[in-house]
Amino acid sequence: MVRKLKVAVSGLGRMGARHARHFLERTPRAELVAACDPDPKARAWAKQCLEPYGTVIYEDFDEMLRHPGLEAVVVSGITSEHAPQTSRAIEKDLHVLCEKPLSTDIATCQRVVDAAKQKPHLKVLCGFSRRFDASYRDAWNQIDAGDIGRATVIRSQTCDKYRDDDYFVQYAKHSGGIFVDANVHDIDLTLWYFGQDSIVKSVSAFGVVARYPGLKQYGDVDNGIAVVEFWGGRIAYYFSSRMMMAGQTDTTEVIGTHGKLMINASPANNLVEMHEPNGIRREIAQTYYDRFEQAFVTESNEFTAAVLDNTKLPFKLTGAVQAVKIGAAMTKSLRTGKKIDFDELGNEIEEVQKARL
Amino acid sequence: MVRKLKVAVSGLGRMGARHARHFLERTPRAELVAACDPDPKARAWAKQCLEPYGTVIYEDFDEMLRHPGLEAVVVSGITSEHAPQTSRAIEKDLHVLCEKPLSTDIATCQRVVDAAKQKPHLKVLCGFSRRFDASYRDAWNQIDAGDIGRATVIRSQTCDKYRDDDYFVQYAKHSGGIFVDANVHDIDLTLWYFGQDSIVKSVSAFGVVARYPGLKQYGDVDNGIAVVEFWGGRIAYYFSSRMMMAGQTDTTEVIGTHGKLMINASPANNLVEMHEPNGIRREIAQTYYDRFEQAFVTESNEFTAAVLDNTKLPFKLTGAVQAVKIGAAMTKSLRTGKKIDFDELGNEIEEVQKARL
Amino acid sequence: MVRKLKVAVSGLGRMGARHARHFLERTPRAELVAACDPDPKARAWAKQCLEPYGTVIYEDFDEMLRHPGLEAVVVSGITSEHAPQTSRAIEKDLHVLCEKPLSTDIATCQRVVDAAKQKPHLKVLCGFSRRFDASYRDAWNQIDAGDIGRATVIRSQTCDKYRDDDYFVQYAKHSGGIFVDANVHDIDLTLWYFGQDSIVKSVSAFGVVARYPGLKQYGDVDNGIAVVEFWGGRIAYYFSSRMMMAGQTDTTEVIGTHGKLMINASPANNLVEMHEPNGIRREIAQTYYDRFEQAFVTESNEFTAAVLDNTKLPFKLTGAVQAVKIGAAMTKSLRTGKKIDFDELGNEIEEVQKARL
Amino acid sequence: MVRKLKVAVSGLGRMGARHARHFLERTPRAELVAACDPDPKARAWAKQCLEPYGTVIYEDFDEMLRHPGLEAVVVSGITSEHAPQTSRAIEKDLHVLCEKPLSTDIATCQRVVDAAKQKPHLKVLCGFSRRFDASYRDAWNQIDAGDIGRATVIRSQTCDKYRDDDYFVQYAKHSGGIFVDANVHDIDLTLWYFGQDSIVKSVSAFGVVARYPGLKQYGDVDNGIAVVEFWGGRIAYYFSSRMMMAGQTDTTEVIGTHGKLMINASPANNLVEMHEPNGIRREIAQTYYDRFEQAFVTESNEFTAAVLDNTKLPFKLTGAVQAVKIGAAMTKSLRTGKKIDFDELGNEIEEVQKARL
């Protein structure tokens, strides 16, 4: 009989519950042996939906880590627990798939990366879901094949559908701000397409509050724009928004010296178009998950395969630190109204100068 | 000074008034010297809109033909006058641009063609507007260049926006039926793309009345489908409708042995897309003229140039007879419920057999 | 622990192997307990890819039917075995998911339906994959909600990518012809959207051989067109082709009295567009499976759920007979060059008359 | 007889020759009475193409201004002559349609505006062609109708097709840089959609040289990005490029609090799509003129009508100064690597501070 990877999921909120189901139902080489959540409601759901399939439900994360035979953990709870839980799992010699971001704090991110480096036999993956999306991969293959020459300018956006409640305001308390929460995906894509070793030269960010005044108390905005220059003549520019009316609108454009790739320039939820008295209409994905569901499933499967077969993960953990670093610089630029400059080693010049004094 | 062609327009209804304006304002090498219409309302419009620019307004067509220096006539009145007026203009040695169809009766069409043949120095053009459309021409150039191999199957449709009045019913009295009125454009395109000398092998037509019960009294339908086989292994199939909700929807597909061309597969009125709470929407052309306005202007200019420079017209008058012949066979097939077969000379087999008896 | 459905797959050719994997890996409530194929190569594949997961591999279908605890069978071998195997499985009191068509012969189809009727506790499904496709379902929901008024005209096509080998010619030996093989999907959609009890009034079919002369020996064509009238004022028209250069091109259009739905009017394989020196390019699905993979997975899951929960299948088995009957009439019309008429009970008039004599 | 406006065109280079033809052939209420160019080659063209229609050809601009009965002048020569010629024409009491930009120098722009203010009976128009484009106007009408709520974020780009010669380098000598030359259109659109009285708060610009190293000597780039904040919570961000492979790619996005408009999100040159072995392809406009030809013709006609009927021009001349001011700030930001801040009166803060010292 084939061996199946014994996996546990920590955190059964919206995204965590999905991860659980992906490992339970759509990852044939894995077995969901355990799940945990401190919230009784989440555990009640798990008892109904996971337990019948043999998954053991825990309240406590550390207790779950002691589940017999456990090999890998998915860390998917609140952001502030990402780093500590990942670190403790690594300590216990477990493979980890951690939701992005590792942390909204760069030093914390770096500590996780350092911990992972100590145990090179472990697979530790930060879940940048777009890396597993078929369209983004197709684009990467074309870039890698040289089809568009040298990738020079990237435009990328992560834009959520407007919600008529205070979800985004509540969320802003812990999200790290729109750049770290939303554009971090676009930054990660940039590092993928420009090269993981690209060194940031400057970060400038801008934003407005147009629909959710409550964001102001957290220094956050509902529409953000940022420009990132990289050493070596490359630029990326980003947009993020919480007020798209039609739905989730994540578009990326990679402009090379000899061609251009557009990803999702004309969003559509499926293949149906409606011809109506006022024109032709199509619906689009309503949520991030609507758009990237299949990518999340691919993520579960590839993480599982990398562990079982001891093969390379599709990308390195260090990129996750770099992405958060750039996202945090955006937040700083937004709040100070200043452009943040970096030296050719990628160190923030102002910080370097401060350190010298 | 350059010479300008002295043109007159007969019939100042909806389409005639447009032809008049095209020659007046958008055909630099022509001069609209005269216009006529038996209807006082139409003449009142002409007195206001054309006369100030020097156009002389007539009530009577034959009187207009005697306008000093007149060189060319646009015949654009009611369909039953197309053939007689064209013939009389030819008789007077005038060039003619006649709106389609020459007639809904094949013998009448043929007589006009015969009259034109007697005066080879005259330019006589039947106004199949799509022949002047940039997209259809682009398709033609690619077909002609061999880009799609041998054009084998054509799908083409002419579909009008639904109107909440009895226009289509009134119109059906004289239009010759939906196949002769609407699909005649598609048939003409077929003869263009398959070759003007294509010989029809069979005609089958079908239809339903779904929105305009009044059409039944005229033996007409508001949704028609027809299939035409040509000798030599080619087939065309057509759709026409009077009940499109979004607007005018004229799509053509040319399937060759080595490629395919789509013309207007995704209709749009302009380049704007609206992102709204229920999706992404675009508007489309509302009328045939909305879609083909520029083609009509090109038609005026090319007709003018062909006369002034004594160059060839872009296509032969004989095709107009062939298109009506096929359209009329569709109507016959629709009404009899029978497939109409033709021999290798393009003669209707049943008629040939009758003639033999 | 939850109960899983014990399923076996018969026939491990291209499509059968996919069914096996879908039940093995992507149908969480099912367990692939057995698989069979008379071909040693297919069994070798199964031994490598299925056996390690606990699937028992058989050479003989009837032997497999005796697999302990077996509850359901997927019949996916050669078309001529669809009906006999389905019948034998029914006899053994097993649920069946049979690939389309049940048979290319109507009487045979009918016998399977009759057998299934004898055992109403069994779920017997004929795999019309498009019924499980998200876009076709979205269209259905809108039609069902009355959004387009009365569905009046359907255009639908099933068009394969051209292959530079003799696959289509070899395939034609047993496929029943392009109408029964390809357009049967479009006919089934028509019965879904117009209503399962729609009664055919006439069938007319046409075709040419443009790329595969070898098809002629089997009375088949590589481009087919058909028109089907239904009693009650509805028409469907179809296209099928084996020579699309870009890829699989399956488009459907449902024209209602108050709106229109287009499904897959602008095919695309993913969300990437390439901007290149000669324009903007996108790739499309290469095969039927590329286009409908997710639909097949949904089919496996819904069949499984219907059996386990004893709920209704999404559509009735009788439709499969009706679809083949119409497809067979198309083939007859193509070969005789005649329109086939049916009376208001859906009986072929000529046959009724013959029977009377 | 109707009165026609007597117009002259100054400068018969690429764009000037087009203006001449538009007034000659496609502006029925105007008469092209004169044209001038210091270059003998341009005059030779004019003698062949314009003179036969009655246009008098001049070598000297000021001589042309004395042409009997002249009422209006189109200023279309080299950029450095835009302001002086416009001023002299105004002095001679002539209406002026001046190509954009009035000047690359703000003070010079302002002097022209001041001169025009002295003669309020004259129509003086700066030719921002997109203001006359049907799609941009449709967007404006929707914004003006409140369909998208408050326009909050604008993304707009002006991107030229790559040219395999040194045209862009030569052009950079006098163009004022990519922001003033290309993005000035996007800035003008922003002022239109956000309101002509929008006050700039900050300007940040970035750029790289990827294909044309020769641009560096002129302080120019071939890919530019800029962000402009406006007081009152609005932001625009721009892209310009000289290296698009597929063709001219000018896209604009207007994001409002309650909806979004996309203009030209899916560029296409016409309505034809080619299905080829490697996918579906469409061609796009190759040049700015390909994309905006009809807008230029509308511009000629509306300018003519405004003069003849003494009606308002569609937009004010002052906007042209504002657009150049923002464009020049972009160039400054690009070259200094600094964000340029403005006070609530729109004065550059650093300049205000300098002035105070």
Coordinates of C-alpha atoms in Angstrom, one line a residue, chain B residues 17-324:
Chain B
A17 CA -31.1 60.4 -45.9
R18 CA -28.0 58.8 -44.6
H19 CA -26.7 58.2 -48.2
A20 CA -27.4 61.8 -48.9
R21 CA -25.4 63.0 -45.9
H22 CA -22.6 60.6 -46.7
F23 CA -22.3 62.1 -50.2
L24 CA -22.7 65.6 -48.9
E25 CA -20.3 65.5 -46.0
R26 CA -18.1 62.5 -46.1
T27 CA -17.3 61.9 -49.8
P28 CA -14.8 64.6 -50.7
R29 CA -14.7 63.7 -54.4
A30 CA -18.5 63.9 -54.8
E31 CA -21.0 66.7 -54.9
L32 CA -24.6 66.0 -54.0
V33 CA -26.3 68.0 -56.7
A34 CA -29.9 66.7 -56.4
A35 CA -32.2 64.5 -54.3
C36 CA -35.8 63.4 -54.7
D37 CA -38.6 61.8 -52.8
P38 CA -42.3 61.6 -53.5
D39 CA -43.1 62.2 -49.8
P40 CA -43.5 65.8 -48.8
K41 CA -42.1 65.1 -45.3
A42 CA -38.9 63.8 -46.7
R43 CA -38.6 66.7 -49.1
A44 CA -39.2 69.1 -46.2
W45 CA -36.2 67.5 -44.4
A46 CA -34.2 67.8 -47.6
K47 CA -35.0 71.5 -48.0
Q48 CA -33.8 72.1 -44.5
C49 CA -30.7 69.9 -44.4
L50 CA -29.5 69.5 -48.0
E51 CA -30.7 72.6 -50.0
P52 CA -28.6 75.0 -48.0
Y53 CA -25.5 73.2 -49.4
G54 CA -26.7 73.6 -53.0
T55 CA -28.6 70.4 -53.5
V56 CA -31.7 70.8 -55.7
I57 CA -34.7 68.9 -54.3
Y58 CA -37.1 67.1 -56.7
E59 CA -40.4 65.4 -56.2
D60 CA -40.1 63.3 -59.3
F61 CA -37.4 60.8 -60.0
D62 CA -37.5 61.1 -63.8
E63 CA -37.4 64.9 -63.6
M64 CA -34.3 64.6 -61.3
L65 CA -32.6 62.4 -63.9
R66 CA -32.6 65.4 -66.2
H67 CA -30.7 67.6 -63.7
P68 CA -28.0 69.3 -65.7
G69 CA -24.7 67.6 -65.5
L70 CA -25.9 64.7 -63.4
E71 CA -23.5 61.7 -63.5
A72 CA -24.6 59.2 -61.0
V73 CA -27.6 58.2 -59.0
V74 CA -28.1 56.5 -55.6
V75 CA -31.3 54.4 -55.7
S76 CA -32.4 54.1 -52.1
G77 CA -36.2 54.3 -52.0
I78 CA -38.7 51.4 -51.4
T79 CA -37.5 48.0 -52.6
S80 CA -40.1 47.7 -55.4
E81 CA -38.6 50.8 -57.0
H82 CA -35.0 49.6 -56.9
A83 CA -35.1 47.8 -60.2
P84 CA -37.2 50.3 -62.3
Q85 CA -35.3 53.3 -61.1
T86 CA -31.9 51.6 -61.7
S87 CA -33.0 50.6 -65.2
R88 CA -34.2 54.1 -66.1
A89 CA -31.0 55.7 -64.7
I90 CA -28.9 53.2 -66.8
E91 CA -31.0 54.1 -69.8
K92 CA -30.1 57.8 -69.2
D93 CA -26.4 56.8 -69.2
L94 CA -26.0 57.4 -65.5
H95 CA -23.9 55.4 -63.0
V96 CA -25.9 53.8 -60.3
L97 CA -25.4 52.8 -56.7
C98 CA -28.5 50.8 -55.8
E99 CA -29.4 49.7 -52.3
K100 CA -29.7 45.9 -51.8
P101 CA -31.7 44.0 -52.9
L102 CA -32.0 44.9 -56.6
S103 CA -35.4 43.2 -56.3
T104 CA -36.9 40.4 -54.3
D105 CA -37.7 38.8 -57.7
I106 CA -34.9 37.0 -59.5
A107 CA -36.1 37.7 -63.0
T108 CA -36.3 41.4 -62.3
C109 CA -32.8 41.3 -60.8
Q110 CA -31.6 39.6 -64.0
R111 CA -33.2 42.2 -66.2
V112 CA -31.3 45.0 -64.4
V113 CA -28.1 43.0 -64.8
D114 CA -28.8 42.6 -68.5
A115 CA -29.4 46.3 -68.9
A116 CA -26.2 47.1 -67.1
K117 CA -24.3 44.7 -69.4
Q118 CA -25.4 46.7 -72.4
K119 CA -23.6 49.7 -71.1
P120 CA -20.2 48.4 -69.9
H121 CA -18.9 51.9 -69.5
L122 CA -21.3 52.5 -66.6
K123 CA -20.6 51.6 -63.0
V124 CA -23.6 49.9 -61.5
L125 CA -23.1 48.7 -57.9
C126 CA -25.5 46.9 -55.6
G127 CA -24.9 48.1 -52.1
F128 CA -23.8 45.1 -50.0
S129 CA -22.4 47.2 -47.3
R130 CA -20.4 44.5 -45.5
R131 CA -18.2 44.3 -48.5
F132 CA -16.9 47.7 -47.5
D133 CA -16.4 46.9 -43.8
A134 CA -12.8 46.9 -42.6
S135 CA -13.1 43.7 -40.6
Y136 CA -14.8 41.7 -43.4
R137 CA -12.1 43.0 -45.8
D138 CA -9.3 42.0 -43.4
A139 CA -10.9 38.5 -43.3
W140 CA -11.1 38.5 -47.1
N141 CA -7.4 39.4 -47.4
Q142 CA -6.4 36.6 -45.1
I143 CA -8.6 34.1 -47.0
D144 CA -7.2 35.3 -50.3
A145 CA -3.6 35.0 -49.0
G146 CA -4.3 31.4 -48.2
D147 CA -4.0 31.8 -44.4
I148 CA -6.8 29.5 -43.5
G149 CA -6.4 27.0 -46.4
R150 CA -9.6 26.3 -48.3
A151 CA -12.6 28.0 -46.9
T152 CA -15.0 25.1 -46.3
V153 CA -17.7 26.1 -43.9
I154 CA -19.2 29.5 -43.3
R155 CA -21.5 30.4 -40.4
S156 CA -23.0 33.9 -40.6
Q157 CA -25.9 35.7 -39.0
T158 CA -27.8 39.0 -39.2
C159 CA -29.7 39.6 -36.1
D160 CA -31.7 42.7 -35.2
K161 CA -32.4 44.1 -31.8
Y162 CA -35.9 43.4 -30.6
R163 CA -38.3 46.4 -31.0
D164 CA -41.3 46.9 -28.8
D165 CA -43.5 48.0 -31.7
D166 CA -44.9 46.6 -35.0
Y167 CA -42.0 47.8 -37.2
F168 CA -40.9 44.4 -38.2
V169 CA -44.4 43.3 -39.0
Q170 CA -45.1 46.3 -41.2
Y171 CA -41.7 45.9 -42.8
A172 CA -42.5 42.2 -43.6
K173 CA -45.1 43.3 -46.1
H174 CA -42.5 44.3 -48.6
S175 CA -39.2 43.0 -47.4
G176 CA -39.4 39.6 -49.2
G177 CA -39.0 37.8 -45.8
I178 CA -36.2 37.6 -43.3
F179 CA -33.9 35.5 -45.5
V180 CA -34.0 37.9 -48.5
D181 CA -33.9 40.9 -46.2
A182 CA -31.4 40.0 -43.6
N183 CA -29.5 36.8 -44.6
V184 CA -29.0 38.1 -48.1
H185 CA -25.9 39.9 -46.6
D186 CA -24.6 36.6 -45.2
I187 CA -25.2 34.9 -48.6
D188 CA -23.3 37.7 -50.3
L189 CA -20.4 37.3 -47.9
T190 CA -20.5 33.5 -48.7
L191 CA -20.2 34.2 -52.4
W192 CA -17.3 36.6 -51.7
Y193 CA -15.4 34.2 -49.4
F194 CA -16.2 30.9 -51.3
G195 CA -15.9 32.6 -54.7
Q196 CA -18.4 34.4 -56.8
D197 CA -18.8 31.5 -59.1
S198 CA -19.8 29.0 -56.4
I199 CA -22.8 26.9 -57.5
V200 CA -25.6 26.2 -55.1
K201 CA -26.4 22.5 -54.6
S202 CA -29.2 22.6 -52.0
V203 CA -31.1 25.1 -49.8
S204 CA -32.9 24.2 -46.6
A205 CA -34.6 26.7 -44.4
F206 CA -36.4 26.6 -41.1
G207 CA -38.0 29.2 -38.9
V208 CA -40.2 30.0 -35.9
V209 CA -42.4 32.9 -34.9
A210 CA -41.6 33.7 -31.3
R211 CA -42.3 37.4 -30.7
Y212 CA -44.2 38.8 -33.6
P213 CA -47.3 36.7 -34.4
G214 CA -48.2 39.3 -37.1
L215 CA -45.4 38.0 -39.3
K216 CA -47.4 34.8 -40.0
Q217 CA -49.8 36.5 -42.3
Y218 CA -46.9 37.3 -44.6
G219 CA -45.3 33.9 -44.4
D220 CA -42.4 35.3 -42.5
V221 CA -40.7 34.4 -39.3
D222 CA -38.7 36.2 -36.6
N223 CA -36.0 33.6 -36.3
G224 CA -34.7 31.8 -39.3
I225 CA -32.1 29.2 -39.9
A226 CA -30.9 28.0 -43.3
V227 CA -28.3 25.7 -44.7
V228 CA -26.8 26.0 -48.2
E229 CA -24.7 23.4 -49.7
F230 CA -22.5 24.3 -52.7
W231 CA -21.1 22.0 -55.3
G232 CA -17.5 21.2 -54.6
G233 CA -17.8 20.4 -50.9
R234 CA -18.6 23.6 -49.2
I235 CA -21.4 24.5 -46.8
A236 CA -22.8 27.7 -45.3
Y237 CA -25.3 28.0 -42.5
Y238 CA -27.1 31.0 -41.4
F239 CA -29.2 32.5 -38.6
S240 CA -31.4 35.6 -38.6
S241 CA -33.4 37.0 -35.8
R242 CA -35.6 40.0 -34.9
M243 CA -35.5 39.5 -31.2
M244 CA -31.9 40.1 -29.9
M245 CA -32.2 41.9 -26.6
A246 CA -28.7 43.4 -26.4
G247 CA -28.6 44.9 -29.9
Q248 CA -27.4 44.2 -33.4
T249 CA -25.5 40.9 -33.4
D250 CA -23.9 40.1 -36.8
T251 CA -21.3 37.5 -36.5
T252 CA -19.5 35.5 -39.2
E253 CA -17.2 32.6 -39.0
V254 CA -15.1 31.2 -41.9
I255 CA -13.7 27.8 -41.3
G256 CA -10.9 26.7 -43.6
T257 CA -9.0 23.5 -43.8
H258 CA -6.0 25.2 -42.1
G259 CA -7.5 27.9 -39.8
K260 CA -10.6 29.8 -38.9
L261 CA -11.6 33.5 -38.9
M262 CA -14.2 34.9 -36.6
I263 CA -15.7 38.3 -37.3
N264 CA -17.4 40.0 -34.4
A265 CA -17.5 37.0 -32.1
S266 CA -17.5 39.4 -29.1
P267 CA -19.7 42.4 -30.1
A268 CA -19.0 45.7 -28.4
N269 CA -20.2 49.2 -29.2
N270 CA -17.0 50.9 -28.0
L271 CA -14.0 50.3 -25.8
V272 CA -15.7 50.9 -22.4
E273 CA -16.5 48.2 -19.9
M274 CA -18.5 48.9 -16.8
H275 CA -17.7 47.1 -13.5
E276 CA -20.9 47.0 -11.6
P277 CA -22.3 45.1 -8.6
N278 CA -23.6 42.3 -10.8
G279 CA -20.6 41.9 -13.0
I280 CA -18.8 43.5 -16.0
R281 CA -21.0 44.9 -18.7
R282 CA -20.5 46.3 -22.2
E283 CA -23.0 47.8 -24.6
I284 CA -23.3 46.8 -28.2
A285 CA -24.4 48.4 -31.5
Q286 CA -28.1 48.9 -31.4
T287 CA -28.8 49.0 -35.2
Y288 CA -27.4 47.8 -38.4
Y289 CA -26.3 51.3 -39.2
D290 CA -24.5 51.6 -35.8
R291 CA -22.5 48.6 -36.8
F292 CA -21.8 49.5 -40.4
E293 CA -21.8 53.3 -40.6
Q294 CA -18.2 53.5 -41.7
A295 CA -18.7 50.8 -44.3
F296 CA -21.5 52.9 -45.9
V297 CA -19.2 55.9 -46.1
T298 CA -16.4 53.8 -47.6
E299 CA -19.0 52.5 -50.2
S300 CA -19.8 56.1 -51.2
N301 CA -16.2 57.0 -51.6
E302 CA -15.2 53.9 -53.5
F303 CA -18.2 54.1 -55.8
T304 CA -17.2 57.8 -56.5
A305 CA -13.6 56.9 -57.1
A306 CA -14.5 54.0 -59.5
V307 CA -16.6 56.4 -61.6
L308 CA -14.1 59.3 -61.6
D309 CA -11.1 57.1 -62.3
N310 CA -12.9 54.6 -64.4
T311 CA -11.6 51.8 -62.3
K312 CA -13.2 48.5 -61.4
L313 CA -15.9 48.3 -58.8
P314 CA -14.9 46.0 -55.9
F315 CA -17.4 43.3 -57.0
K316 CA -19.7 42.4 -59.8
L317 CA -23.4 43.1 -60.2
T318 CA -24.1 39.5 -61.1
G319 CA -23.5 38.4 -57.5
A320 CA -26.5 40.4 -56.4
V321 CA -28.7 38.1 -58.6
Q322 CA -27.1 35.0 -57.2
A323 CA -27.7 36.2 -53.6
V324 CA -31.3 36.9 -54.2

